[in-house]
DNA sequence: GTAGGGTTAG
């Protein structure tokens, strides 16, 4: 009876019934089954004092040696006590099991002590005593966002060595990949799960959908959507939000909106997703309208919602609206702006051409500007060819993140636009001396229910020969239309060359040629890439969209480019 | 009986 109350969040009822049980009237002595329940109620209601009292009673009855009691105490102290107490309980337990270890791992992971969490995991994997289980994988998950490859490898090892892989272990592995931008791996594992005959649940799907969006794996997204409807998994806010996200990230605004309109319980995430969907595809005013509708509906925009609306405003050049929302955030909602909000403001000012004001804004920020803030300013300087401030921004970046190749590329672009070739060469030499490697460009495209990846200059694809032939034909027609490759005038990113000194073909061109030779006319082409599109490819793809009569949607790391009839929706302004 | 998995922005 007590557990029923606890399971339904009725902690007060649970406490009263517990007191009643011990009272003179009933006089039933609580045992090792009772205490975990009541302790859980304390943890759930942040009632440390009650927990401490119970801990005392437990010790008096000699029940503190019970594994279940001990495990619950660990969770209680992680949740609302000093974490040292959790550690003490764990150390003093005469016997521990996998749950005790998992509780410790989860405690560390959820309290920002990722190294400790990973350490404990490593120990488990090494000792195999206790043997890690799905719960271990789930517990370590919070420590695995932005993890090193080695740590991800550790989780994978647990997964591979697990005897029987249940739903949760699959989910945890997929989420590990998804949280570390390893979308291809997440999607691949999802197919592995299907092949293993494990039926996905809402958690699986909500984890894998953003990865689909990331890869523009639209047909998989649609297939999952059908599955959700067939299994009647709606309403489920989290799942529906993820579904909206996949459509938004594949550039399917109408489909995203349909999901949004069909939702019964929209939360802030739902609105935010839809707002940024409009923003990403250049419908700034609609996004602003929606933001106001959200406010009218009584929902309070959270810090993420403000990041979204601010970035919508800067992408659409809505300068006044952006300034208003920055003010509104603090004055109407009493939110303290975070570094991301400041970065959005720098982007808003800089991108709209107010570079001096953006620089001034940075100097007056109450918190220390980070790499993202300076990087945003540098990006704006490239768009508006502002060399003076661009150099200041680059200086900050080269000092704080000297290994980040992208910023060298941006600076060299600024020089190139100004025709300062010696400076371009100097940046290139700087990169060589510091042994800075440019991140190799790669593009993903979905075809035949599979994601195909192309790297710069890739010749490993079975259809490689046809792809290059197709590209040749295309480039010849492009030249007839007056196109001159910028590679020839060196107005190109600091670029890799192959052994024979040829400039290598950028991956997005390879991906486009690949789709062109394998699909019927008019099929839209959707590509994602791991870098910003270079200006040369951007000009080429515009022309290809008109020659080949194809809608081409390219999502780069910065934004969507939607090419149709020879123009891009970004207005050549990115 | 105890622990643990999902969505948005940059």
Coordinates of C-alpha atoms (C1' of nucleotides) in Angstrom, one line a residue:
Chain A
X1 CA 0.0 0.0 0.0
X2 CA 2.8 2.4 0.9
X3 CA 4.6 1.6 -2.3
X4 CA 1.5 2.3 -4.4
X5 CA 1.4 5.8 -2.9
X6 CA 5.1 6.3 -3.6
X7 CA 4.8 5.0 -7.1
X8 CA 2.1 7.6 -7.8
X9 CA 4.0 10.4 -6.2
X10 CA 1.7 10.6 -3.2
X11 CA 4.6 11.0 -0.7
X12 CA 2.5 12.6 2.1
X13 CA 0.0 9.7 2.0
X14 CA 2.9 7.3 2.1
X15 CA 4.4 8.9 5.2
X16 CA 1.1 9.0 7.0
X17 CA 0.4 5.4 6.3
X18 CA 3.9 4.5 7.5
X19 CA 3.3 6.4 10.7
X20 CA 0.0 4.7 11.1
X21 CA 1.5 1.3 10.6
X22 CA 3.9 1.9 13.5
X23 CA 1.2 3.4 15.8
X24 CA -0.1 1.8 18.9
X25 CA -3.3 0.9 17.0
X26 CA -1.6 -1.4 14.4
X27 CA 1.9 -1.8 15.9
X28 CA 3.4 -3.4 12.8
X29 CA 7.2 -3.3 12.7
X30 CA 8.6 -2.0 9.4
X31 CA 11.1 -4.4 7.8
X32 CA 13.7 -4.5 5.1
X33 CA 10.9 -4.3 2.5
X34 CA 9.2 -1.3 4.1
X35 CA 12.2 1.0 4.4
X36 CA 13.2 1.1 0.8
X37 CA 9.7 2.3 0.0
X38 CA 9.6 5.1 2.6
X39 CA 13.2 6.1 1.8
X40 CA 12.3 6.5 -1.8
X41 CA 9.4 8.8 -0.7
X42 CA 12.0 10.9 1.2
X43 CA 14.2 11.1 -1.9
X44 CA 11.3 11.9 -4.1
X45 CA 10.1 14.8 -1.9
X46 CA 13.6 16.1 -1.1
X47 CA 12.9 15.3 2.6
X48 CA 16.4 14.8 3.9
X49 CA 15.5 15.2 7.6
X50 CA 13.0 12.3 7.2
X51 CA 15.6 10.3 5.4
X52 CA 18.1 10.8 8.2
X53 CA 15.6 9.8 10.8
X54 CA 14.8 6.6 8.9
X55 CA 18.5 5.9 8.4
X56 CA 18.8 6.0 12.2
X57 CA 15.9 3.6 12.7
X58 CA 17.3 1.3 10.1
X59 CA 20.6 1.1 11.9
X60 CA 18.9 0.5 15.2
X61 CA 17.1 -2.5 13.7
X62 CA 20.2 -3.8 12.1
X63 CA 18.7 -3.5 8.7
X64 CA 21.5 -1.3 7.3
X65 CA 23.2 -4.4 6.1
X66 CA 20.4 -5.1 3.7
X67 CA 21.3 -4.5 0.1
X68 CA 18.0 -3.0 -0.9
X69 CA 18.0 -0.7 2.0
X70 CA 21.6 0.3 1.3
X71 CA 20.9 1.0 -2.4
X72 CA 18.0 3.2 -1.6
X73 CA 20.1 5.1 1.0
X74 CA 22.7 5.7 -1.7
X75 CA 20.1 7.2 -4.0
X76 CA 18.6 9.3 -1.2
X77 CA 22.0 10.9 -0.3
X78 CA 22.8 11.6 -3.9
X79 CA 19.5 13.2 -4.4
X80 CA 19.2 15.4 -1.3
X81 CA 22.1 14.8 1.0
X82 CA 25.8 15.3 1.0
X83 CA 27.2 13.1 -1.6
X84 CA 29.9 12.0 0.9
X85 CA 27.2 10.2 2.7
X86 CA 26.3 8.3 -0.4
X87 CA 29.9 7.3 -0.7
X88 CA 30.1 6.3 2.9
X89 CA 27.0 4.1 2.7
X90 CA 28.4 2.4 -0.4
X91 CA 31.8 1.8 1.2
X92 CA 30.3 0.4 4.4
X93 CA 27.9 -2.0 2.8
X94 CA 28.9 -5.5 3.6
X95 CA 27.6 -6.7 0.2
X96 CA 27.0 -4.7 -2.9
X97 CA 25.4 -5.6 -6.2
X98 CA 25.0 -4.2 -9.6
X99 CA 22.3 -1.8 -8.4
X100 CA 24.6 -0.4 -5.7
X101 CA 27.2 0.3 -8.3
X102 CA 24.7 1.7 -10.8
X103 CA 23.4 4.0 -8.1
X104 CA 26.9 5.4 -7.5
X105 CA 27.6 5.8 -11.2
X106 CA 24.3 7.6 -11.7
X107 CA 25.0 9.8 -8.7
X108 CA 28.3 10.9 -10.0
X109 CA 27.0 11.3 -13.6
X110 CA 24.1 13.4 -12.5
X111 CA 26.1 15.6 -10.3
X112 CA 28.7 16.6 -12.8
X113 CA 31.4 14.3 -11.6
X114 CA 31.8 12.6 -15.0
X115 CA 35.4 11.3 -14.4
X116 CA 34.4 9.6 -11.3
X117 CA 31.4 8.0 -13.0
X118 CA 33.5 6.7 -15.8
X119 CA 36.2 5.5 -13.4
X120 CA 33.7 3.4 -11.6
X121 CA 32.4 2.0 -14.9
X122 CA 35.9 1.1 -16.0
X123 CA 36.3 -0.7 -12.8
X124 CA 33.2 -2.7 -13.3
X125 CA 34.1 -3.6 -16.9
X126 CA 37.6 -4.7 -15.8
X127 CA 36.4 -6.7 -12.8
X128 CA 33.2 -8.0 -14.3
X129 CA 32.1 -8.1 -10.6
X130 CA 29.4 -7.1 -10.6
X131 CA 28.7 -7.6 -14.2
X132 CA 27.5 -4.4 -15.9
X133 CA 23.9 -4.4 -17.1
X134 CA 21.5 -2.2 -19.1
X135 CA 21.1 -0.1 -15.9
X136 CA 24.8 0.6 -15.9
X137 CA 24.7 1.9 -19.5
X138 CA 21.7 4.0 -18.6
X139 CA 23.3 5.3 -15.4
X140 CA 26.5 6.4 -17.2
X141 CA 24.6 8.2 -19.9
X142 CA 24.5 11.7 -18.4
X143 CA 28.3 11.5 -18.1
X144 CA 28.5 10.8 -21.8
X145 CA 27.4 14.0 -23.5
X146 CA 30.4 15.4 -25.4
X147 CA 32.4 12.4 -24.4
X148 CA 35.7 11.2 -25.8
X149 CA 35.7 8.4 -28.3
X150 CA 37.5 6.2 -25.7
X151 CA 34.6 6.7 -23.2
X152 CA 32.0 5.9 -25.9
X153 CA 34.1 2.8 -26.6
X154 CA 33.7 1.8 -23.0
X155 CA 30.0 1.9 -23.2
X156 CA 30.1 0.0 -26.5
X157 CA 32.2 -2.6 -24.8
X158 CA 29.6 -3.0 -22.1
X159 CA 26.9 -3.3 -24.7
X160 CA 28.8 -5.9 -26.8
X161 CA 29.7 -8.0 -23.8
X162 CA 26.2 -8.0 -22.4
X163 CA 24.7 -11.4 -22.6
X164 CA 21.1 -10.6 -23.2
X165 CA 20.6 -7.2 -24.7
X166 CA 17.2 -5.8 -23.6
X167 CA 15.3 -2.8 -24.7
X168 CA 17.0 -0.5 -22.3
X169 CA 20.5 -1.5 -23.3
X170 CA 19.7 -0.8 -27.0
X171 CA 18.1 2.5 -26.0
X172 CA 21.1 3.6 -23.9
X173 CA 23.6 2.7 -26.7
X174 CA 21.6 4.6 -29.3
X175 CA 21.2 7.6 -26.9
X176 CA 25.0 7.5 -26.3
X177 CA 25.7 7.9 -30.0
X178 CA 22.9 10.4 -30.5
X179 CA 24.2 12.6 -27.7
X180 CA 27.6 12.7 -29.2
X181 CA 26.6 13.7 -32.7
X182 CA 27.4 10.3 -33.9
X183 CA 24.1 10.2 -35.9
X184 CA 25.2 7.6 -38.5
X185 CA 26.1 5.2 -35.7
X186 CA 22.8 5.9 -33.9
X187 CA 20.8 5.1 -37.0
X188 CA 22.9 2.1 -37.8
X189 CA 22.4 0.7 -34.3
X190 CA 18.7 1.3 -34.7
X191 CA 18.6 -0.9 -37.7
X192 CA 20.6 -3.5 -35.8
X193 CA 18.0 -3.4 -33.1
X194 CA 15.3 -4.0 -35.6
X195 CA 17.2 -6.9 -37.1
X196 CA 17.7 -8.4 -33.6
X197 CA 13.9 -8.4 -33.4
X198 CA 13.7 -6.0 -30.4
X199 CA 10.7 -3.8 -30.7
X200 CA 11.5 -0.1 -30.2
X201 CA 9.5 1.9 -27.6
X202 CA 8.9 5.7 -27.4
X203 CA 12.3 6.2 -25.8
X204 CA 14.1 4.5 -28.6
X205 CA 12.3 6.5 -31.2
X206 CA 12.7 9.8 -29.4
X207 CA 16.4 9.2 -29.3
X208 CA 16.9 8.1 -32.9
X209 CA 14.7 10.7 -34.5
X210 CA 17.0 13.6 -34.0
X211 CA 19.8 11.6 -35.5
X212 CA 17.6 11.0 -38.5
X213 CA 17.0 14.7 -38.8
X214 CA 20.7 15.3 -38.5
X215 CA 21.4 13.0 -41.4
X216 CA 18.4 14.2 -43.4
X217 CA 17.3 10.6 -43.3
X218 CA 13.7 11.6 -44.2
X219 CA 12.4 8.2 -45.3
X220 CA 13.5 6.6 -42.1
X221 CA 11.8 9.4 -40.2
X222 CA 8.6 8.8 -42.2
X223 CA 8.8 5.1 -41.5
X224 CA 9.1 5.8 -37.8
X225 CA 6.2 8.2 -38.0
X226 CA 4.0 5.5 -39.6
X227 CA 5.1 3.0 -36.9
X228 CA 4.1 5.5 -34.2
X229 CA 0.7 5.9 -35.7
X230 CA 0.2 2.1 -36.2
X231 CA 1.2 1.4 -32.6
X232 CA -0.9 4.4 -31.4
X233 CA 2.0 5.8 -29.4
X234 CA 0.5 9.3 -29.4
X235 CA -0.1 11.4 -27.4
X236 CA 3.4 11.5 -26.0
X237 CA 4.8 15.1 -26.0
X238 CA 8.5 14.0 -26.0
X239 CA 8.0 11.7 -28.9
X240 CA 5.9 14.1 -30.9
X241 CA 8.4 16.9 -30.3
X242 CA 11.1 14.6 -31.7
X243 CA 8.9 13.9 -34.7
X244 CA 8.5 17.5 -35.4
X245 CA 12.2 17.9 -35.1
X246 CA 12.9 15.3 -37.7
X247 CA 10.6 17.0 -40.2
X248 CA 12.0 20.5 -39.4
X249 CA 15.5 19.3 -39.8
X250 CA 14.7 17.8 -43.1
X251 CA 13.3 21.0 -44.3
X252 CA 9.7 19.7 -44.3
X253 CA 7.9 22.6 -42.7
X254 CA 4.4 21.5 -43.6
X255 CA 4.8 18.1 -42.1
X256 CA 6.4 19.6 -39.0
X257 CA 3.4 21.9 -38.7
X258 CA 0.9 19.1 -39.1
X259 CA 2.5 17.2 -36.2
X260 CA 2.5 20.4 -34.1
X261 CA -1.2 21.2 -34.9
X262 CA -2.2 17.6 -34.0
X263 CA -0.6 17.7 -30.6
X264 CA -2.9 17.8 -27.6
X265 CA -0.4 18.8 -24.9
X266 CA 2.1 21.2 -26.4
X267 CA 5.0 22.2 -24.0
X268 CA 7.7 24.8 -24.4
X269 CA 9.8 22.4 -26.3
X270 CA 7.0 21.9 -28.9
X271 CA 6.7 25.6 -29.5
X272 CA 10.4 26.1 -29.5
X273 CA 10.9 23.4 -32.1
X274 CA 8.3 24.8 -34.4
X275 CA 9.6 28.4 -34.0
X276 CA 13.1 27.4 -34.9
X277 CA 11.8 25.3 -37.8
X278 CA 10.3 28.5 -39.3
X279 CA 13.5 30.3 -38.6
X280 CA 15.8 27.8 -40.1
X281 CA 14.0 28.0 -43.4
X282 CA 13.9 31.7 -43.5
X283 CA 10.3 32.4 -42.3
X284 CA 11.3 34.8 -39.5
X285 CA 8.0 36.7 -39.2
X286 CA 6.0 33.5 -38.8
X287 CA 8.4 32.4 -36.1
X288 CA 7.9 35.7 -34.2
X289 CA 4.1 35.3 -34.5
X290 CA 4.3 31.8 -33.1
X291 CA 6.5 33.0 -30.2
X292 CA 3.8 35.6 -29.4
X293 CA 1.1 32.9 -29.6
X294 CA 3.1 30.8 -27.2
X295 CA 3.2 33.7 -24.7
X296 CA -0.5 34.3 -25.1
X297 CA -1.2 30.6 -24.5
X298 CA 0.2 31.1 -21.0
X299 CA 3.4 29.2 -21.4
X300 CA 6.6 30.8 -20.2
X301 CA 9.4 30.8 -22.7
X302 CA 12.6 29.3 -21.1
X303 CA 16.2 30.2 -21.8
X304 CA 16.3 27.9 -24.8
X305 CA 13.2 29.4 -26.3
X306 CA 14.9 32.8 -26.1
X307 CA 18.0 31.4 -27.8
X308 CA 15.8 30.2 -30.6
X309 CA 13.9 33.4 -31.1
X310 CA 17.1 35.4 -31.0
X311 CA 18.8 33.3 -33.6
X312 CA 15.6 33.4 -35.7
X313 CA 15.8 37.2 -35.6
X314 CA 19.4 37.3 -36.6
X315 CA 19.0 34.8 -39.4
X316 CA 16.1 36.9 -40.8
X317 CA 17.6 40.2 -40.1
X318 CA 14.9 41.2 -37.6
X319 CA 17.1 43.6 -35.7
X320 CA 14.5 45.5 -33.7
X321 CA 12.6 42.3 -32.8
X322 CA 15.8 40.7 -31.6
X323 CA 16.8 43.6 -29.5
X324 CA 13.2 43.6 -28.0
X325 CA 13.4 39.9 -27.1
X326 CA 16.8 40.3 -25.4
X327 CA 15.3 43.0 -23.2
X328 CA 12.0 41.1 -22.7
X329 CA 13.9 38.1 -21.5
X330 CA 15.3 39.9 -18.5
X331 CA 12.5 42.4 -17.9
X332 CA 9.4 40.3 -18.5
X333 CA 10.7 36.9 -17.5
X334 CA 13.6 37.7 -15.1
X335 CA 15.9 35.3 -16.9
X336 CA 19.6 36.0 -16.6
X337 CA 21.1 36.0 -20.1
X338 CA 23.7 33.2 -20.6
X339 CA 26.7 33.3 -22.8
X340 CA 24.6 31.8 -25.6
X341 CA 22.2 34.7 -25.5
X342 CA 25.1 37.1 -25.8
X343 CA 26.4 35.1 -28.7
X344 CA 23.0 35.5 -30.4
X345 CA 23.1 39.2 -29.9
X346 CA 26.5 39.5 -31.4
X347 CA 25.2 37.5 -34.3
X348 CA 22.1 39.7 -34.6
X349 CA 24.1 42.9 -34.7
X350 CA 27.1 41.6 -36.7
X351 CA 25.2 39.7 -39.4
X352 CA 23.0 42.8 -40.0
X353 CA 26.1 44.8 -40.7
X354 CA 26.5 46.5 -37.3
X355 CA 29.9 45.1 -36.7
X356 CA 31.2 48.0 -34.6
X357 CA 28.1 47.8 -32.4
X358 CA 28.6 44.0 -32.1
X359 CA 32.2 44.5 -31.0
X360 CA 31.2 47.2 -28.5
X361 CA 28.5 44.8 -27.2
X362 CA 31.2 42.2 -26.6
X363 CA 33.4 44.6 -24.7
X364 CA 30.5 45.6 -22.5
X365 CA 29.3 42.0 -21.7
X366 CA 29.1 41.3 -18.0
X367 CA 30.6 37.8 -18.5
X368 CA 33.8 36.8 -20.3
X369 CA 33.2 36.3 -24.0
X370 CA 34.0 32.8 -25.1
X371 CA 35.1 31.2 -28.3
X372 CA 31.6 31.1 -29.7
X373 CA 31.1 34.8 -29.2
X374 CA 34.4 35.7 -30.9
X375 CA 33.7 33.1 -33.6
X376 CA 30.3 34.6 -34.3
X377 CA 31.9 38.1 -34.7
X378 CA 34.5 36.7 -37.0
X379 CA 31.8 35.1 -39.1
X380 CA 30.0 38.4 -39.4
X381 CA 33.2 40.0 -40.4
X382 CA 33.6 37.6 -43.2
X383 CA 30.1 38.3 -44.5
X384 CA 30.7 42.0 -44.4
X385 CA 34.4 41.9 -45.3
X386 CA 35.4 43.8 -42.2
X387 CA 39.1 43.1 -41.9
X388 CA 40.0 45.4 -39.0
X389 CA 37.6 43.8 -36.5
X390 CA 38.0 40.4 -38.1
X391 CA 41.6 40.4 -37.2
X392 CA 40.9 41.3 -33.6
X393 CA 38.4 38.4 -33.3
X394 CA 40.8 36.0 -35.0
X395 CA 43.5 37.1 -32.6
X396 CA 41.3 36.1 -29.6
X397 CA 40.4 32.8 -31.3
X398 CA 44.0 31.8 -32.2
X399 CA 45.0 32.4 -28.7
X400 CA 42.2 30.6 -27.0
X401 CA 41.5 27.8 -29.4
X402 CA 44.6 27.6 -31.7
X403 CA 43.7 24.1 -32.8
X404 CA 40.3 25.0 -34.3
X405 CA 40.8 25.1 -38.1
X406 CA 37.6 26.7 -39.0
X407 CA 38.6 30.1 -37.7
X408 CA 41.8 30.1 -39.8
X409 CA 39.6 29.4 -42.8
X410 CA 37.3 32.2 -42.0
X411 CA 40.1 34.7 -41.7
X412 CA 41.8 33.6 -44.9
X413 CA 38.4 34.1 -46.6
X414 CA 38.3 37.6 -45.4
X415 CA 41.8 38.2 -46.8
X416 CA 40.9 36.5 -50.1
X417 CA 37.9 38.7 -50.6
X418 CA 40.1 41.7 -50.1
X419 CA 42.5 40.3 -52.6
X420 CA 45.3 40.1 -50.0
X421 CA 46.9 36.9 -51.3
X422 CA 50.1 37.3 -49.2
X423 CA 48.0 37.3 -46.1
X424 CA 46.0 34.3 -47.3
X425 CA 49.3 32.5 -47.8
X426 CA 50.4 33.6 -44.4
X427 CA 47.4 32.1 -42.7
X428 CA 47.9 28.9 -44.7
X429 CA 51.6 28.8 -43.5
X430 CA 50.5 29.5 -39.9
X431 CA 48.2 26.4 -40.1
X432 CA 51.0 24.3 -41.6
X433 CA 53.5 25.4 -38.9
X434 CA 51.1 24.7 -36.1
X435 CA 50.2 21.4 -37.8
X436 CA 46.6 22.3 -37.8
X437 CA 44.5 19.9 -39.9
X438 CA 41.3 21.1 -41.5
X439 CA 38.4 18.9 -40.6
X440 CA 38.0 16.8 -43.7
X441 CA 34.7 17.8 -45.3
X442 CA 32.0 15.1 -45.7
X443 CA 28.5 15.0 -46.8
X444 CA 25.7 12.5 -46.1
X445 CA 22.8 11.6 -48.3
X446 CA 20.0 9.1 -47.8
X447 CA 19.1 6.8 -50.6
X448 CA 17.6 3.3 -50.7
X449 CA 16.9 3.5 -46.9
X450 CA 20.6 3.9 -46.3
X451 CA 22.8 6.9 -45.4
X452 CA 25.7 7.3 -47.9
X453 CA 28.8 9.3 -46.8
X454 CA 31.1 11.1 -49.2
X455 CA 34.4 12.6 -48.2
X456 CA 36.3 15.3 -50.0
X457 CA 37.9 13.8 -53.1
X458 CA 36.3 10.5 -52.3
X459 CA 36.9 7.7 -54.9
X460 CA 35.9 4.8 -52.7
X461 CA 32.3 4.6 -53.7
X462 CA 31.5 1.7 -56.1
X463 CA 29.9 4.1 -58.5
X464 CA 32.8 6.5 -58.2
X465 CA 33.6 6.5 -61.9
X466 CA 30.0 7.4 -63.0
X467 CA 29.9 10.0 -60.3
X468 CA 32.9 11.8 -61.6
X469 CA 31.7 11.5 -65.1
X470 CA 28.4 13.1 -64.2
X471 CA 30.3 15.8 -62.4
X472 CA 32.4 16.4 -65.5
X473 CA 29.3 16.8 -67.7
X474 CA 27.8 19.2 -65.1
X475 CA 30.9 21.3 -64.7
X476 CA 31.2 21.7 -68.5
X477 CA 27.6 22.9 -68.7
X478 CA 28.2 25.2 -65.8
X479 CA 31.2 26.8 -67.6
X480 CA 29.1 27.3 -70.7
X481 CA 26.8 29.4 -68.4
X482 CA 29.8 31.5 -67.5
X483 CA 30.7 29.9 -64.2
X484 CA 34.4 30.2 -63.2
X485 CA 35.6 27.9 -60.4
X486 CA 36.9 30.0 -57.6
X487 CA 39.5 27.3 -57.0
X488 CA 41.2 28.7 -60.0
X489 CA 41.5 32.2 -58.6
X490 CA 42.5 30.9 -55.2
X491 CA 39.4 32.4 -53.5
X492 CA 38.8 29.1 -51.8
X493 CA 39.1 27.9 -48.3
X494 CA 42.6 26.9 -47.3
X495 CA 42.4 23.7 -49.3
X496 CA 43.8 20.2 -49.5
X497 CA 45.3 19.0 -52.6
X498 CA 45.9 15.4 -53.7
X499 CA 49.3 13.9 -54.5
X500 CA 49.2 15.2 -58.1
X501 CA 48.4 18.7 -57.0
X502 CA 44.8 18.6 -58.1
X503 CA 42.2 20.4 -56.0
X504 CA 40.0 17.8 -54.5
X505 CA 36.3 17.8 -55.3
X506 CA 34.2 18.9 -52.3
X507 CA 32.0 16.2 -50.8
X508 CA 28.6 18.0 -51.5
X509 CA 29.3 17.9 -55.2
X510 CA 30.0 14.2 -55.1
X511 CA 26.8 13.6 -53.1
X512 CA 24.7 15.6 -55.6
X513 CA 26.2 13.7 -58.6
X514 CA 25.5 10.4 -56.8
X515 CA 21.8 11.3 -56.3
X516 CA 21.5 12.6 -59.8
X517 CA 22.6 9.3 -61.4
X518 CA 20.5 7.2 -59.1
X519 CA 17.1 8.9 -58.9
X520 CA 14.3 9.9 -61.2
X521 CA 14.0 13.5 -62.5
X522 CA 12.5 16.0 -60.0
X523 CA 13.3 14.0 -56.9
X524 CA 14.5 16.6 -54.3
X525 CA 18.1 16.1 -53.2
X526 CA 18.8 16.5 -49.4
X527 CA 22.3 16.6 -48.1
X528 CA 23.9 17.3 -44.8
X529 CA 27.5 18.3 -44.3
X530 CA 30.0 18.7 -41.5
X531 CA 31.3 22.1 -42.5
X532 CA 30.0 25.4 -43.8
X533 CA 29.5 25.3 -47.5
X534 CA 32.2 27.2 -49.4
X535 CA 31.3 30.0 -51.7
X536 CA 32.4 28.2 -54.7
X537 CA 30.1 25.2 -54.1
X538 CA 27.3 27.5 -53.3
X539 CA 27.5 29.2 -56.7
X540 CA 27.9 25.9 -58.4
X541 CA 24.9 24.3 -56.7
X542 CA 22.7 27.2 -57.5
X543 CA 23.4 26.6 -61.2
X544 CA 23.1 22.8 -60.9
X545 CA 19.6 23.3 -59.4
X546 CA 18.5 25.0 -62.5
X547 CA 20.4 22.8 -65.1
X548 CA 19.3 19.6 -63.5
X549 CA 15.9 21.0 -62.5
X550 CA 16.2 19.7 -59.0
X551 CA 15.3 21.1 -55.6
X552 CA 18.5 20.8 -53.6
X553 CA 18.5 21.2 -49.8
X554 CA 21.9 21.3 -48.1
X555 CA 22.1 21.6 -44.4
X556 CA 25.6 22.8 -43.4
X557 CA 26.8 23.4 -39.9
X558 CA 25.5 26.9 -39.9
X559 CA 22.1 26.8 -41.7
X560 CA 19.9 25.4 -44.4
X561 CA 20.5 26.2 -48.1
X562 CA 17.5 25.6 -50.2
X563 CA 18.3 25.8 -53.9
X564 CA 15.7 26.0 -56.6
X565 CA 15.7 27.4 -60.1
X566 CA 19.2 28.8 -59.7
X567 CA 18.7 30.7 -56.4
X568 CA 19.2 29.8 -52.8
X569 CA 16.8 30.9 -50.1
X570 CA 19.7 32.2 -48.0
X571 CA 20.0 35.0 -50.4
X572 CA 23.8 34.4 -50.6
X573 CA 24.1 35.8 -47.2
X574 CA 25.4 33.4 -44.6
Chain B
dG1 C1' 11.6 -4.5 -3.1
dT2 C1' 16.5 -1.0 -4.8
dA3 C1' 19.2 2.0 -9.5
dG4 C1' 18.8 3.6 -14.7
dG5 C1' 17.0 5.3 -20.7
dG6 C1' 13.7 10.1 -24.6
dT7 C1' 12.4 15.9 -27.2
dT8 C1' 14.1 22.1 -28.2
dA9 C1' 18.7 26.4 -29.0
dG10 C1' 23.9 27.6 -29.9

